[in-house]
Coordinates of C-alpha atoms in Angstrom, one line a residue:
Chain A
M85 CA -180.3 -57.0 -138.5
G86 CA -180.2 -54.5 -140.7
V87 CA -177.6 -54.9 -143.2
K88 CA -176.9 -52.4 -145.5
K89 CA -175.6 -53.8 -149.1
G90 CA -172.0 -53.9 -149.5
N91 CA -171.6 -54.8 -146.3
E92 CA -172.4 -58.1 -146.4
L93 CA -168.9 -58.6 -144.7
T94 CA -169.2 -56.6 -141.0
V95 CA -168.8 -58.6 -137.9
N96 CA -168.9 -57.5 -134.4
I97 CA -167.1 -59.3 -132.3
G98 CA -167.9 -58.8 -128.7
G99 CA -166.9 -54.9 -129.6
I100 CA -164.6 -55.2 -131.7
K101 CA -166.6 -54.3 -135.8
M102 CA -164.8 -55.2 -138.1
K103 CA -165.4 -55.2 -142.1
N104 CA -165.1 -58.4 -142.4
P105 CA -163.9 -61.5 -141.2
V106 CA -160.5 -61.8 -141.8
M107 CA -157.6 -61.4 -139.4
T108 CA -154.3 -62.1 -139.2
A109 CA -153.0 -64.4 -136.4
S110 CA -150.4 -62.7 -133.4
G111 CA -146.8 -63.3 -134.1
T112 CA -147.2 -63.7 -137.6
F113 CA -147.7 -60.4 -139.0
G114 CA -145.1 -58.4 -137.5
Y115 CA -146.4 -54.6 -135.9
G116 CA -148.2 -54.4 -139.2
E117 CA -146.0 -52.6 -140.7
E118 CA -143.6 -55.8 -141.9
Y119 CA -146.5 -56.3 -144.4
S120 CA -147.2 -53.0 -145.5
R121 CA -145.6 -52.7 -148.2
L122 CA -146.3 -55.9 -149.5
V123 CA -150.1 -56.2 -148.0
D124 CA -153.5 -53.3 -148.1
L125 CA -153.7 -53.8 -144.4
N126 CA -157.0 -51.3 -145.0
K127 CA -158.7 -54.9 -146.8
I128 CA -157.8 -56.2 -143.2
G129 CA -160.5 -56.9 -140.3
A130 CA -158.1 -57.1 -138.0
V131 CA -154.5 -56.9 -136.9
V132 CA -154.1 -58.4 -134.3
T133 CA -150.1 -57.7 -132.9
K134 CA -147.8 -59.8 -132.0
T135 CA -147.5 -60.6 -128.1
I136 CA -145.4 -57.2 -126.5
T137 CA -145.1 -57.8 -123.2
L138 CA -143.9 -55.0 -120.2
Q139 CA -140.5 -55.5 -120.5
P140 CA -138.5 -55.3 -123.9
R141 CA -137.8 -59.3 -124.4
Q142 CA -135.1 -60.8 -126.5
G143 CA -136.5 -64.0 -126.9
N144 CA -135.5 -68.1 -127.6
P145 CA -131.8 -68.7 -129.4
V146 CA -131.9 -70.1 -133.4
P147 CA -133.0 -72.5 -134.7
R148 CA -136.8 -70.8 -133.3
L149 CA -138.1 -72.5 -136.8
V150 CA -138.4 -75.9 -138.8
E151 CA -140.8 -76.9 -141.2
T152 CA -142.3 -80.1 -140.8
P153 CA -144.7 -81.9 -143.4
S154 CA -147.7 -79.6 -144.0
G155 CA -146.6 -77.5 -140.8
I156 CA -143.4 -75.7 -139.1
I157 CA -142.5 -75.7 -135.6
N158 CA -142.0 -72.4 -134.1
S159 CA -139.5 -71.6 -130.9
I160 CA -140.1 -67.5 -130.9
G161 CA -139.9 -66.9 -127.9
L162 CA -142.2 -63.7 -127.8
Q163 CA -139.4 -61.1 -129.5
N164 CA -141.0 -57.8 -129.4
V165 CA -140.2 -54.3 -128.1
G166 CA -141.8 -53.8 -125.0
I167 CA -145.7 -52.2 -124.2
K168 CA -142.9 -49.0 -123.4
M169 CA -142.2 -48.8 -127.3
F170 CA -144.7 -50.3 -128.5
L171 CA -147.2 -47.4 -127.7
K172 CA -144.7 -44.6 -128.2
E173 CA -143.3 -45.9 -131.8
K174 CA -144.8 -49.0 -133.4
L175 CA -148.7 -48.4 -132.4
P176 CA -148.7 -44.9 -133.9
F177 CA -147.7 -46.4 -137.6
L178 CA -150.7 -48.4 -138.3
I179 CA -153.1 -46.6 -136.3
K180 CA -153.0 -44.4 -140.1
F181 CA -155.5 -47.3 -141.6
K182 CA -159.3 -48.6 -141.8
T183 CA -158.2 -51.6 -139.6
R184 CA -159.0 -52.6 -136.3
I185 CA -156.2 -52.7 -134.0
I186 CA -155.4 -55.5 -131.2
V187 CA -153.1 -55.8 -128.9
S188 CA -151.6 -59.5 -128.6
V189 CA -150.1 -59.2 -124.5
A190 CA -148.7 -61.5 -122.0
G191 CA -147.1 -62.0 -118.9
D192 CA -145.5 -63.7 -116.1
K193 CA -147.8 -63.1 -113.9
I194 CA -151.5 -62.2 -114.1
E195 CA -149.9 -58.7 -112.5
D196 CA -148.3 -58.0 -116.0
Y197 CA -151.0 -58.9 -117.5
V198 CA -153.3 -56.4 -115.4
R199 CA -151.1 -53.0 -115.9
L200 CA -150.2 -54.1 -119.6
A201 CA -154.4 -53.6 -120.1
G202 CA -154.5 -50.4 -117.8
M203 CA -151.9 -49.2 -119.7
L204 CA -153.7 -50.0 -123.7
D205 CA -157.4 -48.4 -122.4
G206 CA -157.3 -45.9 -123.3
E207 CA -155.2 -46.1 -126.7
K208 CA -156.4 -46.2 -130.3
V209 CA -156.9 -49.9 -130.3
D210 CA -159.4 -51.5 -130.1
G211 CA -159.4 -54.3 -128.1
I212 CA -157.0 -57.2 -126.3
E213 CA -155.9 -60.0 -126.8
L214 CA -155.2 -62.3 -123.8
N215 CA -152.3 -64.9 -124.7
I216 CA -152.5 -66.8 -122.0
S217 CA -151.0 -70.0 -123.8
C218 CA -147.9 -69.2 -125.7
P219 CA -145.8 -72.4 -125.5
N220 CA -142.4 -70.7 -126.5
V221 CA -141.7 -69.0 -122.4
K222 CA -140.9 -70.2 -119.6
G223 CA -142.2 -70.3 -116.1
A224 CA -145.4 -68.8 -117.7
G225 CA -148.3 -70.2 -115.5
N226 CA -149.0 -68.5 -111.3
S227 CA -148.4 -73.0 -111.1
G228 CA -145.6 -73.0 -109.5
K229 CA -145.2 -75.8 -112.7
R230 CA -142.2 -75.2 -114.7
N231 CA -143.9 -74.6 -118.6
K232 CA -147.3 -75.0 -117.1
L233 CA -150.1 -72.8 -119.5
F234 CA -151.9 -70.0 -118.0
A235 CA -154.9 -71.6 -120.1
Q236 CA -154.1 -74.4 -118.8
D237 CA -155.9 -73.7 -115.7
K238 CA -159.6 -73.9 -115.2
D239 CA -158.9 -71.4 -112.1
I240 CA -156.4 -69.5 -113.3
T241 CA -157.4 -69.0 -116.7
H242 CA -160.5 -67.7 -114.5
E243 CA -159.1 -65.9 -111.6
L244 CA -156.6 -63.9 -114.9
V245 CA -159.8 -63.1 -117.3
S246 CA -161.5 -61.6 -114.5
R247 CA -158.6 -59.3 -113.0
V248 CA -158.0 -58.0 -116.4
R249 CA -161.5 -57.6 -117.0
K250 CA -162.0 -54.4 -113.6
E251 CA -158.8 -53.5 -115.5
T252 CA -159.7 -52.0 -119.0
G253 CA -163.1 -51.5 -121.1
L254 CA -161.5 -52.4 -124.2
P255 CA -163.2 -55.9 -125.7
L256 CA -161.3 -58.9 -124.3
I257 CA -160.5 -61.6 -126.7
V258 CA -159.1 -64.7 -124.3
K259 CA -156.5 -67.3 -126.7
L260 CA -156.4 -71.0 -125.9
T261 CA -153.9 -73.3 -126.6
P262 CA -155.2 -76.7 -127.7
N263 CA -152.5 -78.2 -125.2
V264 CA -155.4 -79.5 -122.9
T265 CA -158.0 -81.9 -122.8
D266 CA -161.0 -80.0 -122.3
I267 CA -160.7 -76.4 -123.8
A268 CA -164.2 -76.3 -124.1
A269 CA -164.4 -75.6 -120.3
I270 CA -161.4 -73.9 -120.4
A271 CA -163.1 -71.3 -123.3
L272 CA -166.6 -71.5 -120.7
E273 CA -163.9 -69.9 -117.1
A274 CA -162.8 -67.4 -119.6
E275 CA -166.1 -66.7 -120.4
A276 CA -167.9 -66.0 -117.2
A277 CA -164.9 -64.2 -115.8
G278 CA -165.7 -61.3 -118.4
A279 CA -164.7 -62.1 -121.8
D280 CA -166.1 -60.9 -125.4
A281 CA -164.7 -63.3 -127.7
I282 CA -162.5 -66.9 -127.3
A283 CA -159.7 -66.9 -130.0
L284 CA -158.7 -70.3 -131.0
V285 CA -156.2 -72.0 -131.4
N286 CA -153.2 -70.9 -130.5
T287 CA -149.9 -73.3 -131.3
F288 CA -149.5 -77.5 -130.7
Q289 CA -146.4 -78.9 -128.7
A290 CA -144.5 -80.6 -131.3
M291 CA -140.7 -81.2 -132.1
A292 CA -138.6 -82.4 -134.5
I293 CA -135.0 -84.0 -134.5
D294 CA -131.5 -83.3 -136.1
V295 CA -130.6 -87.6 -136.8
D296 CA -127.3 -86.8 -137.8
N297 CA -126.7 -85.0 -134.7
R298 CA -129.6 -86.4 -133.1
K299 CA -130.6 -83.6 -131.3
P300 CA -133.8 -81.7 -130.9
V301 CA -133.8 -78.8 -134.1
I302 CA -135.3 -76.1 -132.4
A303 CA -132.3 -74.3 -129.9
A304 CA -135.1 -74.5 -126.8
G305 CA -136.2 -79.1 -127.5
S306 CA -139.5 -77.8 -128.2
G307 CA -142.2 -75.8 -130.1
G308 CA -145.8 -74.9 -131.1
L309 CA -146.6 -76.9 -134.5
S310 CA -149.0 -73.9 -136.9
G311 CA -149.9 -74.5 -140.8
P312 CA -152.1 -77.0 -142.6
A313 CA -151.3 -80.4 -140.0
I314 CA -152.7 -78.6 -137.4
K315 CA -156.6 -77.9 -139.0
P316 CA -158.4 -80.2 -138.5
I317 CA -157.8 -80.4 -134.5
A318 CA -157.6 -77.4 -134.9
L319 CA -161.9 -77.2 -136.5
R320 CA -163.1 -79.5 -134.0
M321 CA -161.6 -77.7 -131.2
V322 CA -163.4 -75.3 -133.1
W323 CA -166.4 -76.5 -132.7
E324 CA -166.6 -77.9 -129.7
T325 CA -166.2 -74.6 -128.0
A326 CA -168.5 -72.5 -130.1
R327 CA -171.2 -75.3 -129.0
A328 CA -170.4 -75.1 -124.9
I329 CA -169.9 -71.1 -125.3
S330 CA -172.0 -68.2 -126.1
I331 CA -169.7 -65.1 -127.7
P332 CA -168.0 -65.3 -129.9
V333 CA -165.8 -67.3 -131.2
I334 CA -161.9 -66.1 -133.8
G335 CA -161.2 -69.3 -135.2
M336 CA -157.4 -70.2 -136.3
G337 CA -155.3 -73.3 -136.6
G338 CA -153.7 -73.9 -140.8
I339 CA -156.7 -71.8 -142.6
M340 CA -154.9 -72.3 -146.1
S341 CA -157.9 -71.1 -148.1
T342 CA -161.7 -70.0 -149.0
G343 CA -162.2 -73.4 -148.3
D344 CA -160.6 -73.7 -145.0
A345 CA -161.6 -70.3 -143.7
L346 CA -166.1 -71.3 -143.7
E347 CA -165.2 -74.4 -142.8
F348 CA -164.3 -72.7 -139.9
I349 CA -167.4 -70.2 -139.7
I350 CA -169.0 -73.6 -140.0
A351 CA -168.0 -74.7 -137.4
G352 CA -169.0 -72.3 -135.4
A353 CA -166.1 -68.9 -135.9
S354 CA -167.9 -65.7 -136.1
A355 CA -164.6 -64.5 -137.8
V356 CA -160.8 -66.2 -138.6
S357 CA -157.6 -66.6 -138.0
I358 CA -154.8 -66.3 -140.9
G359 CA -151.3 -66.7 -139.7
T360 CA -148.5 -69.3 -141.6
G361 CA -150.8 -69.0 -144.2
I362 CA -149.6 -65.8 -144.5
F363 CA -145.9 -66.4 -144.5
V364 CA -146.9 -68.4 -147.4
N365 CA -148.9 -65.8 -149.6
P366 CA -149.0 -62.4 -147.9
Q367 CA -152.1 -61.7 -149.5
L368 CA -154.4 -64.4 -148.0
P369 CA -156.0 -62.7 -145.7
L370 CA -157.2 -60.1 -148.7
E371 CA -158.3 -63.3 -150.5
I372 CA -160.2 -65.6 -148.7
A373 CA -162.2 -62.2 -147.3
R374 CA -163.1 -61.8 -151.1
G375 CA -164.0 -65.8 -151.5
I376 CA -166.5 -65.4 -148.4
R377 CA -168.0 -62.5 -150.7
D378 CA -167.8 -64.4 -153.2
Y379 CA -169.4 -67.4 -151.3
M380 CA -172.0 -65.8 -150.1
T381 CA -172.8 -64.2 -152.9
K382 CA -173.6 -67.2 -154.6
N383 CA -175.4 -69.1 -151.7
R384 CA -178.0 -66.1 -151.3
I385 CA -175.8 -65.2 -148.1
K386 CA -176.8 -62.1 -146.5
T387 CA -174.6 -62.0 -143.1
V388 CA -171.9 -63.5 -142.2
N389 CA -173.9 -65.1 -139.2
E390 CA -176.2 -67.0 -141.3
I391 CA -173.5 -69.0 -141.6
T392 CA -171.4 -68.8 -138.5
G393 CA -171.7 -72.4 -136.9
A394 CA -174.6 -73.0 -139.2
R395 CA -173.7 -77.1 -139.7
S396 CA -176.6 -79.8 -140.5
Chain B
M5 CA -140.4 -55.3 -152.6
K6 CA -142.7 -56.4 -154.3
Q7 CA -145.6 -60.1 -154.8
I8 CA -144.1 -60.2 -158.3
K9 CA -145.2 -63.3 -161.1
A10 CA -142.2 -63.9 -162.6
K11 CA -142.1 -65.8 -166.1
I12 CA -138.9 -68.4 -165.7
I13 CA -136.9 -67.7 -169.0
S14 CA -134.8 -70.7 -168.3
N15 CA -133.9 -73.4 -165.9
S16 CA -131.0 -75.4 -166.4
R17 CA -128.8 -77.9 -164.1
I18 CA -125.1 -76.5 -164.4
K19 CA -123.5 -78.9 -161.6
P20 CA -125.0 -82.4 -160.6
S21 CA -126.6 -80.4 -157.3
Y22 CA -127.1 -76.7 -158.8
F23 CA -129.2 -75.4 -160.8
K24 CA -129.1 -72.1 -162.4
M25 CA -132.9 -70.1 -163.0
V26 CA -133.2 -67.2 -165.5
M27 CA -137.0 -65.5 -165.2
R28 CA -137.9 -62.2 -165.6
A29 CA -140.6 -60.2 -163.1
R30 CA -142.6 -57.3 -164.5
T31 CA -144.1 -54.8 -162.2
A32 CA -147.0 -53.0 -163.1
G33 CA -144.8 -49.7 -162.1
P34 CA -140.8 -49.0 -162.4
G35 CA -138.8 -51.7 -160.6
E36 CA -137.0 -51.2 -157.6
P37 CA -133.6 -51.0 -157.8
V38 CA -131.8 -54.2 -156.8
R39 CA -129.0 -54.9 -155.6
A40 CA -126.3 -57.4 -154.6
G41 CA -127.3 -59.3 -151.2
Q42 CA -130.6 -59.0 -151.0
F43 CA -132.6 -62.3 -151.7
I44 CA -135.8 -62.7 -153.6
N45 CA -138.8 -65.7 -152.0
V46 CA -140.1 -67.8 -154.0
R47 CA -143.2 -69.4 -153.0
V48 CA -142.9 -72.9 -153.6
T49 CA -146.4 -75.0 -155.5
G50 CA -146.8 -78.9 -157.0
R51 CA -146.3 -81.0 -154.1
A52 CA -148.0 -81.2 -151.2
G53 CA -147.0 -80.4 -147.6
V54 CA -144.2 -77.8 -148.7
L55 CA -145.1 -74.7 -147.4
L56 CA -142.9 -71.6 -146.8
R57 CA -141.1 -69.8 -149.3
K58 CA -137.5 -70.5 -150.7
P59 CA -135.7 -67.7 -149.5
L60 CA -132.5 -67.3 -153.1
S61 CA -129.9 -65.1 -152.7
I62 CA -129.8 -63.1 -156.9
Y63 CA -127.5 -64.0 -158.9
S64 CA -127.9 -61.4 -161.5
A65 CA -130.0 -59.0 -162.4
C66 CA -131.0 -56.6 -165.1
G67 CA -133.1 -54.3 -164.3
K68 CA -134.0 -52.9 -168.2
E69 CA -134.5 -56.5 -168.7
H70 CA -136.5 -56.9 -166.1
S71 CA -134.9 -60.2 -164.9
I72 CA -133.4 -62.1 -162.0
E73 CA -131.2 -64.4 -161.8
V74 CA -130.8 -67.2 -158.6
L75 CA -128.4 -69.6 -158.5
Y76 CA -129.4 -72.7 -155.9
K77 CA -128.0 -76.7 -155.2
V78 CA -131.0 -78.9 -154.7
V79 CA -131.0 -79.2 -150.6
G80 CA -134.6 -80.2 -149.5
R81 CA -137.6 -80.9 -150.5
G82 CA -138.3 -77.5 -151.8
T83 CA -135.7 -77.2 -154.0
E84 CA -136.0 -80.8 -155.3
V85 CA -139.6 -78.8 -156.6
L86 CA -137.9 -75.8 -158.1
S87 CA -135.3 -78.1 -159.7
R88 CA -137.9 -78.9 -161.8
K89 CA -139.9 -76.1 -163.4
A90 CA -139.5 -75.1 -166.7
G91 CA -138.9 -72.1 -168.9
G92 CA -143.1 -70.6 -169.5
D93 CA -143.3 -71.7 -166.1
E94 CA -144.8 -69.3 -163.4
L95 CA -143.3 -68.0 -159.8
D96 CA -144.9 -66.3 -157.2
I97 CA -141.6 -63.9 -155.5
I98 CA -141.8 -61.6 -153.2
A99 CA -138.3 -59.0 -154.7
P100 CA -136.0 -57.9 -153.6
L101 CA -135.5 -58.2 -149.6
G102 CA -133.1 -57.9 -147.4
N103 CA -131.1 -54.8 -147.3
G104 CA -128.2 -55.7 -149.6
Y105 CA -123.8 -54.8 -149.9
E106 CA -122.3 -51.6 -148.8
L107 CA -119.8 -50.6 -151.6
P108 CA -116.6 -49.4 -150.8
K109 CA -116.7 -45.4 -150.4
K110 CA -113.8 -44.4 -152.7
P111 CA -111.7 -46.8 -155.4
Q112 CA -109.6 -50.0 -153.8
P113 CA -108.8 -53.5 -153.9
V114 CA -111.4 -55.6 -153.5
I115 CA -111.0 -59.0 -151.9
L116 CA -114.5 -61.3 -152.0
I117 CA -114.7 -64.6 -150.7
G118 CA -117.4 -67.2 -151.7
G119 CA -117.7 -70.7 -149.8
G120 CA -120.6 -72.9 -151.1
T121 CA -123.4 -71.9 -152.4
G122 CA -122.3 -68.5 -151.3
T123 CA -120.4 -68.0 -153.7
A124 CA -123.5 -66.7 -155.3
S125 CA -124.6 -63.7 -153.8
I126 CA -120.7 -62.9 -154.4
H127 CA -120.6 -62.6 -157.9
F128 CA -123.3 -60.3 -158.5
L129 CA -121.0 -58.6 -156.2
A130 CA -118.5 -58.7 -158.0
E131 CA -120.6 -57.4 -161.1
T132 CA -121.3 -54.3 -159.7
L133 CA -118.5 -53.1 -158.5
I134 CA -117.3 -54.2 -161.9
E135 CA -119.8 -51.8 -163.3
A136 CA -118.7 -49.3 -161.0
G137 CA -115.1 -48.7 -162.0
F138 CA -113.5 -51.4 -159.8
S139 CA -110.6 -52.8 -161.5
D140 CA -109.0 -54.7 -158.4
V141 CA -111.3 -57.2 -157.2
K142 CA -110.5 -60.3 -155.9
A143 CA -112.8 -63.7 -156.1
L144 CA -111.3 -66.3 -153.6
I145 CA -113.6 -69.5 -153.3
G146 CA -114.2 -72.3 -151.0
A147 CA -116.0 -75.5 -151.5
R148 CA -115.9 -79.5 -150.1
D149 CA -114.7 -80.6 -154.0
R150 CA -114.9 -79.4 -157.1
E151 CA -118.3 -80.7 -157.2
N152 CA -119.3 -77.3 -155.4
V153 CA -116.9 -75.3 -156.9
I154 CA -119.6 -72.4 -158.4
C155 CA -119.1 -69.5 -161.3
E156 CA -115.6 -69.9 -160.8
K157 CA -116.5 -68.6 -165.2
D158 CA -118.9 -66.5 -164.2
L159 CA -116.7 -64.9 -161.7
N160 CA -113.8 -64.9 -164.5
K161 CA -116.0 -63.5 -167.1
A162 CA -117.4 -60.3 -165.2
G163 CA -114.1 -59.5 -164.6
C164 CA -112.3 -61.0 -161.8
E165 CA -109.2 -63.2 -160.4
V166 CA -110.4 -66.1 -159.3
Q167 CA -108.8 -68.6 -156.7
V168 CA -110.7 -71.4 -155.7
A169 CA -109.7 -73.8 -153.0
T170 CA -111.4 -76.7 -152.5
D171 CA -111.2 -79.1 -148.6
D172 CA -110.7 -82.0 -150.6
G173 CA -108.5 -80.4 -152.8
S174 CA -109.7 -82.0 -156.4
K175 CA -109.4 -78.8 -157.2
G176 CA -107.6 -75.4 -157.0
I177 CA -105.3 -75.6 -153.3
R178 CA -106.4 -78.2 -151.0
G179 CA -107.4 -76.3 -147.7
Y180 CA -110.3 -74.2 -145.9
V181 CA -110.6 -70.7 -148.6
S182 CA -110.2 -68.8 -145.5
C183 CA -106.3 -69.3 -145.8
L184 CA -105.7 -68.3 -149.2
F185 CA -107.6 -64.8 -147.8
E186 CA -105.3 -65.0 -144.6
S187 CA -102.2 -65.1 -147.3
L188 CA -103.5 -63.1 -149.4
A189 CA -104.1 -59.8 -147.0
A190 CA -100.1 -60.5 -145.4
S191 CA -99.5 -59.8 -149.0
A192 CA -102.4 -56.9 -150.4
G193 CA -102.2 -54.2 -147.3
P194 CA -104.6 -52.2 -145.8
S195 CA -106.1 -50.6 -148.0
M196 CA -108.8 -52.8 -149.5
A197 CA -112.4 -54.4 -148.9
V198 CA -113.6 -57.6 -148.1
Y199 CA -116.9 -59.2 -148.3
A200 CA -118.2 -62.0 -147.3
C201 CA -120.9 -65.5 -148.0
G202 CA -120.6 -69.0 -146.5
P203 CA -120.7 -70.8 -144.0
R204 CA -119.9 -69.5 -139.9
P205 CA -117.3 -70.9 -139.8
M206 CA -115.7 -69.6 -143.3
L207 CA -117.7 -66.5 -141.9
R208 CA -116.1 -65.9 -138.4
E209 CA -112.7 -67.2 -139.4
V210 CA -112.4 -64.5 -142.6
V211 CA -114.1 -61.8 -140.0
R212 CA -111.1 -62.8 -138.1
I213 CA -108.6 -62.4 -140.2
S214 CA -109.9 -59.0 -141.5
R215 CA -109.5 -57.2 -137.9
K216 CA -106.2 -58.9 -137.5
F217 CA -105.4 -57.0 -140.8
K218 CA -107.6 -54.3 -139.7
V219 CA -110.1 -54.6 -142.7
P220 CA -113.7 -54.1 -143.5
C221 CA -115.1 -56.9 -143.0
Q222 CA -118.8 -57.3 -144.6
V223 CA -120.4 -61.2 -144.1
S224 CA -123.7 -61.9 -145.8
L225 CA -125.2 -64.3 -143.5
E226 CA -128.0 -67.3 -144.0
E227 CA -130.6 -68.5 -141.8
Y228 CA -134.4 -70.8 -141.6
M229 CA -137.0 -68.0 -142.4
A230 CA -140.6 -67.9 -142.7
C231 CA -142.1 -64.8 -143.5
G232 CA -138.6 -62.8 -145.2
V233 CA -139.9 -59.7 -144.5
G234 CA -139.1 -58.8 -140.8
A235 CA -142.6 -59.7 -138.5
C236 CA -142.0 -62.9 -138.1
M237 CA -138.9 -63.6 -135.6
S238 CA -138.0 -66.0 -136.5
C239 CA -134.3 -65.7 -139.1
V240 CA -132.7 -63.3 -135.7
V241 CA -128.8 -63.5 -134.7
K242 CA -127.1 -61.9 -132.3
T243 CA -125.1 -58.8 -132.8
R244 CA -123.3 -56.6 -130.5
K245 CA -124.9 -54.6 -128.7
P246 CA -123.8 -50.0 -130.4
S247 CA -122.0 -49.7 -126.7
G248 CA -120.1 -52.6 -127.2
G249 CA -119.6 -54.7 -123.5
S250 CA -119.2 -58.8 -123.5
S251 CA -120.0 -61.3 -126.0
K252 CA -123.6 -61.7 -122.9
Q253 CA -125.0 -58.2 -123.3
F254 CA -126.1 -58.9 -127.1
V255 CA -129.9 -57.0 -129.2
Y256 CA -131.0 -60.2 -132.1
K257 CA -130.5 -58.4 -135.1
R258 CA -133.2 -60.2 -138.3
V259 CA -131.2 -61.8 -140.8
C260 CA -134.5 -61.3 -143.6
S261 CA -134.7 -57.2 -142.8
E262 CA -131.8 -55.7 -141.0
G263 CA -129.4 -58.2 -142.8
P264 CA -127.9 -60.6 -144.7
V265 CA -125.5 -58.6 -145.1
F266 CA -123.7 -57.1 -141.2
D267 CA -120.1 -55.6 -140.9
G268 CA -117.9 -58.2 -139.9
S269 CA -116.8 -56.5 -136.6
E270 CA -121.2 -57.2 -135.0
I271 CA -122.0 -60.2 -135.3
I272 CA -121.7 -62.5 -132.1
W273 CA -120.4 -66.3 -133.6
E274 CA -121.1 -69.1 -131.6

């Protein structure tokens, strides 16, 4: 691959050409605008938006968040402005920046995803991430079972992705849940159904209890765990998945340093997302992009692809 | 709002579990003016497993000196780590954050009510008001016991008349600070402005009394937060829809970026 000097950080994730392999994880970077006074969005490989739904959502009651050792548990419940308001008020701000825009979407039924994809097709966005793995919304999944996630079922994942695929030519990223027995098997179904890339992992279902009042700390009872606490497990899942499929993997789960990001890349990720780490240090995506470049210079690596999956 | 390196000037214990930290936060360009009611989000380094920044309300600030003071209580692992920082240490802070209090438009008597650590943001407001020429500023402090009464001297020094209430009567009157407020409001008449920061039950009571005497009341809220800039949607509070309606119709607002100061009548208390 002919890569110009100085462009060694560029990656192509299922048709989305990014200036570097560092992205923001959905739900941790708002609509980009919130962080724009602190972070130069032009230096981020891709911004993945807060998950958008067809209608605006209020989200879950508070407390929605608790810090646990090396992690946080959240249950926001997809509070968002809805697709109409997003296109009218949030997207125009984001397109001013030289970054790739990936819109995360979710719904209660497959039809919602199809409609959202249809509404985004033709808009100035670079890709769609199908959030079929949010642990904090009730009634998701078409299986009729309460709280089952789309991404916990191979057949539903296949049907959902293939129906959305028919609706849009935009690159499709499918975000998977780690709360499954065999994540690679789900990823294979998404690939077979036409996904362009797989993002993993979403949060691990988790809880914390306040022993004084003997109640869960999070109002919804349980939530999703993210942060360094999940990194080794997420890494193993990226490794298993990247070996099983042939489309690019976006790796995430507790990345707090360049070293963490490189681990994911060597395990098989073509790009990485930073989530919880942004809360701690908003500059982290930029610092990691620079860190990866330095690592490549030091080790005479010309493209990120060279080390993706380059575990010995 | 900027992410900056702040140098600690001093970090001293003022009560068994309370610390006052003074830091200098030089920015490359002109510093953003800091308003009473705003907060900073401090990164906590030096202890494995502590992740999120700690939001601390601003106790005092001086634009000319680029200095920011915070007064905090050691309540968990994060604040415990902060309490062991010393002069000369550097902190990564994001500041200033949040909206801040809205000062009264015309000269009028002002009542400030602080409960527990909430008294810290009241102190900065007192300084700001007196500097702006408000001459009648009363501060009411509420706490569990005398060990938790903070800022009394500093509020006096700022030029406030101070009254104290403690739950156990170990200092000031015995009872809630809202009782102090209610008797004061009854004698003061309708032309006054009320500001409060403290635990939710206290704020709720202050808002109820303010409504009874038909005086405007701003409250500053606390909630668990992760980002501090309005991105993560963790720290929301139920507020009334502008159109009114029942309390079943609500809008979640973000304490970090749409607050932490709200008009008291806006909040739906639960």
